[in-house]
Short mmCIF file of C-alpha atoms in Angstrom, two decimals:
data_model
loop_
_atom_site.label_atom_id
_atom_site.label_comp_id
_atom_site.label_asym_id
_atom_site.label_seq_id
_atom_site.Cartn_x
_atom_site.Cartn_y
_atom_site.Cartn_z
CA MET K 1 -126.44 -22.80 -4.69
CA THR K 2 -124.91 -19.86 -6.52
CA VAL K 3 -127.37 -17.57 -8.21
CA SER K 4 -127.25 -14.56 -10.49
CA ARG K 5 -128.83 -11.76 -8.51
CA ASN K 6 -128.24 -8.44 -6.87
CA PRO K 7 -124.88 -8.38 -5.03
CA ALA K 8 -126.63 -6.31 -2.34
CA ASP K 9 -128.11 -9.61 -1.15
CA GLY K 10 -124.68 -11.19 -0.49
CA ALA K 11 -123.06 -11.87 2.87
CA LEU K 12 -120.48 -9.11 2.25
CA ALA K 13 -123.00 -6.58 0.93
CA GLY K 14 -121.85 -3.08 1.84
CA LEU K 15 -118.15 -3.98 1.83
CA ARG K 16 -116.33 -1.69 -0.62
CA VAL K 17 -113.21 -3.09 -2.27
CA VAL K 18 -110.77 -1.42 -4.67
CA ASP K 19 -108.88 -3.95 -6.81
CA ALA K 20 -105.75 -2.18 -8.06
CA ALA K 21 -103.81 -5.43 -8.61
CA THR K 22 -102.99 -7.20 -11.87
CA LEU K 23 -102.75 -10.77 -13.11
CA PHE K 24 -103.88 -13.36 -10.63
CA ALA K 25 -103.30 -13.53 -6.86
CA GLY K 26 -104.57 -10.04 -5.94
CA PRO K 27 -107.41 -9.89 -8.47
CA MET K 28 -108.53 -13.38 -7.50
CA ALA K 29 -108.67 -12.36 -3.84
CA ALA K 30 -110.94 -9.48 -4.89
CA MET K 31 -113.02 -11.94 -6.92
CA HIS K 32 -113.59 -14.08 -3.82
CA LEU K 33 -114.88 -11.03 -1.93
CA GLY K 34 -117.06 -9.97 -4.85
CA ASP K 35 -118.53 -13.46 -5.08
CA MET K 36 -119.96 -12.96 -1.60
CA GLY K 37 -121.49 -9.57 -2.36
CA ALA K 38 -118.71 -7.00 -1.89
CA ASP K 39 -118.82 -3.99 -4.22
CA VAL K 40 -115.53 -4.37 -6.10
CA VAL K 41 -114.14 -1.60 -8.31
CA LYS K 42 -111.32 -2.73 -10.59
CA VAL K 43 -108.76 0.01 -11.35
CA GLU K 44 -106.65 -0.41 -14.49
CA HIS K 45 -104.20 1.79 -16.36
CA PRO K 46 -105.94 3.65 -19.23
CA GLN K 47 -103.50 2.33 -21.86
CA LYS K 48 -102.28 -0.85 -20.16
CA PRO K 49 -105.15 -3.06 -18.98
CA ASP K 50 -104.64 -5.95 -16.59
CA PRO K 51 -102.53 -8.46 -18.61
CA SER K 52 -104.88 -11.24 -17.55
CA ARG K 53 -107.27 -9.89 -20.20
CA THR K 54 -104.94 -11.39 -22.82
CA HIS K 55 -103.98 -14.65 -21.08
CA GLY K 56 -105.30 -18.00 -22.21
CA ALA K 57 -108.00 -18.85 -24.69
CA ALA K 58 -110.30 -16.39 -26.46
CA LYS K 59 -113.46 -16.72 -28.54
CA ASP K 60 -113.98 -14.25 -31.37
CA GLY K 61 -111.44 -11.97 -29.72
CA VAL K 62 -113.16 -12.14 -26.32
CA ASN K 63 -110.84 -13.35 -23.55
CA LEU K 64 -112.36 -16.19 -21.55
CA TRP K 65 -110.17 -16.10 -18.43
CA TRP K 66 -111.16 -12.51 -17.75
CA LYS K 67 -114.83 -13.46 -17.76
CA THR K 68 -114.23 -15.39 -14.53
CA LEU K 69 -111.43 -13.35 -12.95
CA GLY K 70 -113.20 -10.05 -13.60
CA ARG K 71 -116.66 -11.15 -12.54
CA ASN K 72 -118.60 -9.01 -10.08
CA LYS K 73 -116.16 -6.12 -10.63
CA ARG K 74 -117.00 -2.70 -12.01
CA THR K 75 -114.07 -1.53 -14.10
CA ILE K 76 -112.57 1.95 -14.24
CA THR K 77 -109.31 3.39 -15.55
CA ALA K 78 -106.85 5.64 -13.75
CA ASN K 79 -103.15 6.37 -14.26
CA LEU K 80 -102.00 6.40 -10.65
CA GLY K 81 -98.67 7.93 -11.63
CA GLN K 82 -100.40 11.15 -12.76
CA PRO K 83 -101.86 13.78 -10.42
CA GLY K 84 -105.34 13.25 -11.82
CA GLY K 85 -105.13 9.50 -11.38
CA ARG K 86 -103.87 9.97 -7.84
CA GLU K 87 -106.87 12.21 -7.21
CA VAL K 88 -109.22 9.48 -8.41
CA PHE K 89 -107.51 6.79 -6.35
CA LEU K 90 -107.56 8.86 -3.16
CA ALA K 91 -111.27 9.46 -3.66
CA LEU K 92 -111.86 5.72 -4.10
CA ALA K 93 -109.75 4.77 -1.07
CA SER K 94 -111.45 7.39 1.09
CA GLN K 95 -114.74 5.55 0.72
CA ALA K 96 -113.40 1.97 0.61
CA ASP K 97 -113.02 -0.70 3.25
CA VAL K 98 -110.28 -2.57 1.38
CA VAL K 99 -107.66 -1.75 -1.24
CA ILE K 100 -105.79 -4.64 -2.90
CA GLU K 101 -102.57 -3.86 -4.81
CA ASN K 102 -99.57 -5.76 -6.11
CA PHE K 103 -97.13 -3.08 -7.25
CA ARG K 104 -93.49 -3.55 -6.33
CA PRO K 105 -92.78 -2.34 -2.78
CA GLY K 106 -92.32 1.42 -2.69
CA THR K 107 -94.32 2.13 -5.84
CA LEU K 108 -97.46 3.42 -4.11
CA GLU K 109 -95.27 5.48 -1.80
CA ARG K 110 -93.51 7.04 -4.79
CA TRP K 111 -96.89 8.11 -6.14
CA GLY K 112 -97.94 9.57 -2.80
CA LEU K 113 -100.41 6.73 -2.26
CA GLY K 114 -98.73 4.74 0.50
CA TYR K 115 -100.59 3.55 3.57
CA ASP K 116 -99.71 6.69 5.52
CA GLU K 117 -101.46 8.85 2.92
CA LEU K 118 -104.39 6.48 2.46
CA SER K 119 -105.03 5.93 6.17
CA ALA K 120 -104.80 9.65 6.85
CA ARG K 121 -107.85 9.98 4.61
CA ASN K 122 -109.50 6.78 5.82
CA PRO K 123 -108.21 5.36 9.13
CA ARG K 124 -110.47 2.28 8.78
CA LEU K 125 -108.95 1.22 5.46
CA VAL K 126 -107.37 -2.24 5.10
CA LEU K 127 -104.58 -2.22 2.50
CA ALA K 128 -103.74 -5.69 1.16
CA ARG K 129 -100.34 -5.82 -0.52
CA VAL K 130 -99.69 -8.93 -2.62
CA THR K 131 -96.18 -9.42 -4.01
CA GLY K 132 -93.91 -12.31 -4.85
CA PHE K 133 -91.65 -11.96 -1.82
CA GLY K 134 -93.32 -9.52 0.58
CA GLN K 135 -92.63 -5.97 1.65
CA VAL K 136 -89.29 -6.59 3.39
CA GLY K 137 -86.10 -8.54 2.76
CA PRO K 138 -83.46 -8.72 0.05
CA TYR K 139 -85.90 -10.04 -2.59
CA ARG K 140 -88.66 -7.49 -1.96
CA SER K 141 -88.07 -5.66 -5.25
CA ARG K 142 -87.75 -8.73 -7.47
CA PRO K 143 -90.49 -9.37 -10.01
CA GLY K 144 -92.69 -11.98 -8.39
CA PHE K 145 -94.92 -14.49 -10.15
CA GLY K 146 -96.58 -17.68 -9.03
CA THR K 147 -94.12 -19.78 -11.04
CA LEU K 148 -91.26 -18.45 -8.92
CA ALA K 149 -93.19 -19.26 -5.76
CA GLU K 150 -93.84 -22.80 -6.99
CA ALA K 151 -90.09 -23.14 -7.56
CA MET K 152 -88.87 -21.60 -4.30
CA SER K 153 -91.51 -23.08 -1.97
CA GLY K 154 -90.32 -26.64 -2.51
CA PHE K 155 -93.34 -27.60 -4.61
CA ALA K 156 -91.45 -28.15 -7.87
CA ALA K 157 -88.65 -30.04 -6.14
CA MET K 158 -91.06 -32.67 -4.82
CA THR K 159 -93.25 -32.86 -7.95
CA GLY K 160 -92.51 -35.11 -10.92
CA GLU K 161 -91.13 -38.55 -11.61
CA PRO K 162 -88.15 -39.76 -9.54
CA ASP K 163 -85.83 -39.77 -12.55
CA GLY K 164 -87.33 -36.66 -14.16
CA PRO K 165 -86.92 -32.92 -13.70
CA PRO K 166 -88.69 -30.79 -11.09
CA THR K 167 -92.19 -30.13 -12.40
CA LEU K 168 -94.27 -26.95 -12.39
CA PRO K 169 -98.09 -26.99 -12.45
CA PRO K 170 -99.80 -26.03 -15.74
CA PHE K 171 -101.90 -23.36 -14.03
CA GLY K 172 -101.54 -20.61 -11.42
CA LEU K 173 -101.41 -22.83 -8.34
CA ALA K 174 -99.37 -20.52 -6.10
CA ASP K 175 -101.43 -17.52 -7.17
CA GLY K 176 -104.66 -19.33 -6.38
CA ILE K 177 -103.47 -20.38 -2.92
CA ALA K 178 -102.20 -16.84 -2.26
CA SER K 179 -105.57 -15.41 -3.29
CA LEU K 180 -107.33 -17.52 -0.68
CA ALA K 181 -104.78 -16.56 1.95
CA THR K 182 -105.18 -12.89 1.08
CA ALA K 183 -108.98 -13.01 1.21
CA TYR K 184 -108.74 -14.73 4.59
CA ALA K 185 -106.21 -12.19 5.87
CA ILE K 186 -108.45 -9.33 4.74
CA MET K 187 -111.39 -10.77 6.66
CA VAL K 188 -109.17 -11.18 9.75
CA ALA K 189 -108.09 -7.54 9.44
CA LEU K 190 -111.71 -6.45 9.08
CA ALA K 191 -112.66 -8.45 12.18
CA ALA K 192 -109.81 -6.79 14.09
CA ARG K 193 -111.09 -3.42 12.89
CA GLU K 194 -114.34 -4.09 14.70
CA ARG K 195 -112.39 -4.03 17.97
CA SER K 196 -109.78 -1.37 17.26
CA GLY K 197 -111.69 0.92 14.91
CA ARG K 198 -108.65 1.09 12.64
CA GLY K 199 -107.54 -0.70 9.51
CA GLN K 200 -104.09 -2.14 8.90
CA VAL K 201 -101.78 -3.50 6.21
CA VAL K 202 -101.97 -7.09 4.97
CA ASP K 203 -98.62 -8.29 3.56
CA THR K 204 -98.96 -11.43 1.42
CA ALA K 205 -95.83 -12.91 -0.13
CA ILE K 206 -97.04 -15.35 -2.79
CA VAL K 207 -94.23 -17.74 -1.91
CA GLU K 208 -95.46 -18.28 1.67
CA PRO K 209 -99.03 -19.67 1.40
CA ILE K 210 -98.03 -22.47 -0.98
CA LEU K 211 -95.08 -23.31 1.26
CA ALA K 212 -97.49 -23.61 4.18
CA MET K 213 -99.64 -26.08 2.18
CA LEU K 214 -96.77 -28.48 1.48
CA GLY K 215 -96.85 -30.29 4.78
CA PRO K 216 -93.98 -30.87 7.22
CA GLN K 217 -91.09 -30.57 4.74
CA ILE K 218 -89.35 -27.93 6.88
CA THR K 219 -89.77 -29.90 10.13
CA ARG K 220 -88.57 -33.06 8.35
CA TRP K 221 -85.44 -31.31 7.15
CA ASP K 222 -84.88 -29.75 10.59
CA GLN K 223 -85.31 -32.97 12.54
CA LEU K 224 -84.08 -35.62 10.11
CA GLY K 225 -81.88 -33.72 7.67
CA THR K 226 -83.76 -35.18 4.70
CA VAL K 227 -85.87 -33.63 1.94
CA GLN K 228 -88.98 -35.08 0.36
CA PRO K 229 -88.04 -36.79 -2.92
CA ARG K 230 -89.99 -36.78 -6.17
CA THR K 231 -92.23 -39.85 -6.29
CA GLY K 232 -94.45 -39.17 -9.30
CA ASN K 233 -98.06 -40.10 -8.56
CA ARG K 234 -96.99 -42.28 -5.68
CA SER K 235 -96.88 -41.21 -2.06
CA ALA K 236 -94.14 -41.79 0.47
CA ASN K 237 -96.85 -42.08 3.12
CA ASN K 238 -99.13 -44.81 1.79
CA ALA K 239 -99.78 -47.28 -1.03
CA PRO K 240 -101.47 -48.16 -3.26
CA ARG K 241 -101.73 -44.54 -4.37
CA ASN K 242 -101.46 -43.91 -8.08
CA THR K 243 -103.32 -43.40 -11.33
CA TYR K 244 -104.36 -46.49 -13.24
CA ARG K 245 -105.67 -47.00 -16.78
CA THR K 246 -108.97 -48.78 -17.33
CA ARG K 247 -109.86 -51.19 -20.12
CA ASP K 248 -111.74 -48.51 -22.05
CA GLY K 249 -108.80 -46.09 -22.05
CA HIS K 250 -109.81 -43.87 -19.14
CA TRP K 251 -107.81 -43.21 -15.99
CA VAL K 252 -108.74 -43.42 -12.32
CA ALA K 253 -106.95 -42.39 -9.13
CA VAL K 254 -106.83 -44.56 -6.04
CA SER K 255 -105.99 -43.39 -2.52
CA THR K 256 -105.48 -45.50 0.60
CA SER K 257 -104.59 -42.95 3.26
CA ALA K 258 -106.69 -44.89 5.78
CA GLN K 259 -105.58 -48.40 6.75
CA SER K 260 -109.11 -49.77 6.51
CA VAL K 261 -109.43 -48.48 2.94
CA ALA K 262 -106.15 -50.11 1.95
CA GLU K 263 -107.45 -53.42 3.25
CA ARG K 264 -110.70 -53.05 1.31
CA VAL K 265 -108.81 -52.30 -1.90
CA VAL K 266 -106.61 -55.38 -1.83
CA ARG K 267 -109.59 -57.57 -0.96
CA LEU K 268 -111.55 -56.03 -3.86
CA VAL K 269 -108.80 -56.75 -6.38
CA GLY K 270 -108.52 -60.37 -5.26
CA ARG K 271 -105.34 -60.11 -3.18
CA PRO K 272 -106.44 -60.44 0.45
CA ASP K 273 -103.12 -62.16 1.14
CA LEU K 274 -101.38 -58.78 0.88
CA ALA K 275 -103.31 -57.47 3.88
CA GLY K 276 -101.79 -60.27 5.95
CA GLN K 277 -98.20 -59.23 5.27
CA PRO K 278 -96.39 -57.67 8.24
CA TRP K 279 -95.45 -54.62 6.19
CA PHE K 280 -99.08 -53.91 5.28
CA ALA K 281 -99.87 -52.58 8.76
CA SER K 282 -98.59 -49.03 8.12
CA GLY K 283 -98.85 -46.60 5.25
CA ALA K 284 -95.13 -45.85 5.16
CA ALA K 285 -94.29 -49.57 5.02
CA ARG K 286 -96.86 -50.16 2.29
CA ALA K 287 -95.22 -47.37 0.28
CA GLN K 288 -92.00 -49.40 0.28
CA HIS K 289 -93.91 -52.17 -1.50
CA ALA K 290 -95.62 -49.89 -4.02
CA ASP K 291 -94.51 -51.96 -7.03
CA GLU K 292 -96.23 -55.08 -5.76
CA LEU K 293 -99.37 -53.20 -4.78
CA ASP K 294 -99.52 -51.27 -8.06
CA ASP K 295 -99.24 -54.51 -10.01
CA ALA K 296 -102.19 -55.97 -8.12
CA VAL K 297 -104.42 -52.92 -8.30
CA GLY K 298 -103.38 -51.81 -11.77
CA GLY K 299 -103.81 -55.28 -13.23
CA TRP K 300 -107.34 -55.61 -11.84
CA ILE K 301 -108.37 -52.15 -13.05
CA ALA K 302 -106.93 -52.73 -16.53
CA GLN K 303 -109.43 -55.56 -17.05
CA ARG K 304 -112.49 -53.37 -16.38
CA THR K 305 -114.12 -50.23 -17.73
CA ARG K 306 -114.06 -46.98 -15.80
CA ASP K 307 -117.72 -47.30 -14.84
CA GLU K 308 -117.19 -50.86 -13.64
CA VAL K 309 -114.18 -49.84 -11.56
CA VAL K 310 -115.93 -46.89 -9.93
CA ALA K 311 -119.03 -48.95 -9.17
CA ALA K 312 -117.00 -51.79 -7.63
CA PHE K 313 -114.93 -49.45 -5.49
CA GLU K 314 -118.06 -47.64 -4.33
CA GLU K 315 -119.72 -50.91 -3.34
CA ALA K 316 -116.57 -51.94 -1.46
CA GLN K 317 -116.38 -48.51 0.23
CA ALA K 318 -112.90 -48.01 -1.18
CA ALA K 319 -111.60 -44.64 -2.42
CA VAL K 320 -111.41 -44.07 -6.17
CA ALA K 321 -112.06 -41.15 -8.50
CA PRO K 322 -112.11 -40.90 -12.28
CA ILE K 323 -109.58 -38.56 -13.85
CA TYR K 324 -111.79 -35.81 -15.27
CA ASP K 325 -111.42 -33.15 -17.91
CA ALA K 326 -113.75 -30.15 -18.19
CA SER K 327 -116.42 -32.05 -20.14
CA ASP K 328 -116.60 -34.72 -17.42
CA ILE K 329 -116.86 -32.10 -14.68
CA VAL K 330 -119.82 -30.36 -16.31
CA ALA K 331 -121.66 -33.67 -16.76
CA ASP K 332 -120.99 -35.10 -13.31
CA PRO K 333 -124.11 -35.39 -11.09
CA GLN K 334 -122.23 -34.54 -7.89
CA PHE K 335 -120.97 -31.24 -9.28
CA GLN K 336 -124.49 -30.59 -10.57
CA ALA K 337 -125.96 -31.23 -7.12
CA LEU K 338 -123.46 -28.87 -5.51
CA GLY K 339 -124.00 -26.17 -8.12
CA THR K 340 -120.25 -26.11 -8.76
CA ILE K 341 -120.66 -24.92 -12.35
CA HIS K 342 -122.90 -21.93 -12.92
CA PRO K 343 -124.48 -20.60 -16.12
CA VAL K 344 -124.28 -16.82 -16.57
CA GLU K 345 -125.62 -14.66 -19.39
CA ASP K 346 -122.68 -12.72 -20.81
CA PRO K 347 -123.29 -9.72 -23.12
CA GLU K 348 -120.48 -10.77 -25.46
CA LEU K 349 -120.57 -14.56 -25.28
CA GLY K 350 -124.20 -15.29 -24.48
CA PRO K 351 -124.88 -18.20 -22.08
CA THR K 352 -121.55 -18.97 -20.41
CA LEU K 353 -120.46 -21.52 -17.80
CA VAL K 354 -118.18 -20.42 -14.96
CA GLN K 355 -117.07 -21.95 -11.68
CA SER K 356 -119.22 -20.97 -8.71
CA PRO K 357 -117.83 -19.69 -5.40
CA PHE K 358 -116.10 -22.65 -3.81
CA PHE K 359 -118.16 -22.88 -0.62
CA ARG K 360 -121.77 -22.52 0.44
CA LEU K 361 -123.31 -20.70 3.40
CA SER K 362 -126.67 -21.86 4.72
CA ASP K 363 -128.11 -18.33 4.75
CA ASP K 364 -126.11 -16.45 2.12
CA ALA K 365 -125.64 -17.83 -1.37
CA GLY K 366 -122.70 -16.69 -3.45
CA VAL K 367 -123.34 -14.01 -6.03
CA ILE K 368 -122.39 -13.94 -9.71
CA ALA K 369 -124.06 -10.74 -10.80
CA PHE K 370 -122.09 -10.38 -14.04
CA THR K 371 -118.96 -11.64 -15.77
CA GLY K 372 -115.78 -9.68 -16.47
CA ARG K 373 -116.59 -6.27 -17.95
CA PRO K 374 -114.79 -4.39 -20.75
CA HIS K 375 -111.79 -2.22 -19.89
CA GLY K 376 -112.96 1.00 -18.23
CA ALA K 377 -116.65 0.27 -18.79
CA ASP K 378 -117.76 1.85 -15.50
CA THR K 379 -115.35 4.80 -15.22
CA ASP K 380 -117.92 7.54 -15.66
CA ALA K 381 -120.50 5.89 -13.40
CA VAL K 382 -118.08 5.22 -10.53
CA LEU K 383 -116.52 8.69 -10.71
CA GLY K 384 -120.00 10.15 -10.68
CA GLU K 385 -120.70 8.28 -7.44
CA LEU K 386 -117.52 9.81 -6.00
CA GLY K 387 -118.75 13.32 -6.81
CA PHE K 388 -116.77 13.91 -10.02
CA GLY K 389 -118.94 15.99 -12.33
CA PRO K 390 -118.96 15.56 -16.13
CA GLU K 391 -116.61 18.50 -16.74
CA ARG K 392 -114.10 17.19 -14.22
CA VAL K 393 -114.25 13.72 -15.75
CA ALA K 394 -113.75 15.18 -19.22
CA ARG K 395 -110.71 17.12 -17.98
CA LEU K 396 -109.16 14.00 -16.42
CA ARG K 397 -109.75 12.07 -19.62
CA ALA K 398 -108.14 14.80 -21.72
CA GLU K 399 -105.10 14.72 -19.42
CA GLY K 400 -104.77 10.98 -19.87
CA ALA K 401 -105.39 10.44 -16.15
CA ILE K 402 -108.36 8.13 -16.84
#
């Protein structure tokens, strides 16, 4: 269960992270670490905050996405392109375990903040670099966003209806996958540091983690010379597998990846004869008869309400799930039992629901100490911890460095 409490109680308590990235993949990786108790300091440009603060919906001028993405992060400002901002960043990195950045390759080096300079001050530092296409190669300097990764990874090519265009997801899928990969890579680098005593560079190209999640498309092309086609909600590997509309206007999804489940489904919908067909014995062969199977399953579901369908499938030990929106998720008893949605008291919004960390440890609960903070809210406090006195802070502010 996720709780609002002191981050010092978290599994990663004592880990110091500097989040100098913007938008989604890098900042989300820092969020994952902060959820488990790391002390995360978010560094933003004094005049140009992280653009994620203006993405998506807002309430009374308060951005809602930032409340989740910026949670558990103290926020400071520093213009890294100015000498004073460089001074602040070097001081932060000197005391950090991890720095996460997503500037175009060569940018930190141009500012005198490359890994050579940072590791000279702090040999144990792990520098995580998150870009669209990585630190090497002909595309290294291209602007890189998750949408481009969804296009170039093969995801869009295999998503959508057979006679329709390639389809992009309506949210930051590639960024989210890259954030998990980056958080994992950081923890691997920290584990390696325990043996070597030294940090290292993590190079995450956003295009690669989503490609890795898409199954054997590369091996298929290599060995068979074919590419995975667009099949809509259907699968080339099994059937019935689709979304179906219920009598009361809801939708449910059915999956039959296991042979035994496929047999239970056709028996449930009153077509046990289908299980006796020679082609029913394998998922790939069933997929070639998807029209017939969809007619049987879809026709049965269309005569019943969503609750009736879910109850019947559960009794038959067949796999079904209702298609949920946010209101359904919040009300669902399974999500409530898991603590998937967590209430937090936000100074601007009041009681606010956010997603909890996406896993549980038996001994260390995730931590949501606070939601996303205003731009630069903790600059003076963090610089004070680094030994910057009030006069020095005032000078940096007057110079536009913070």
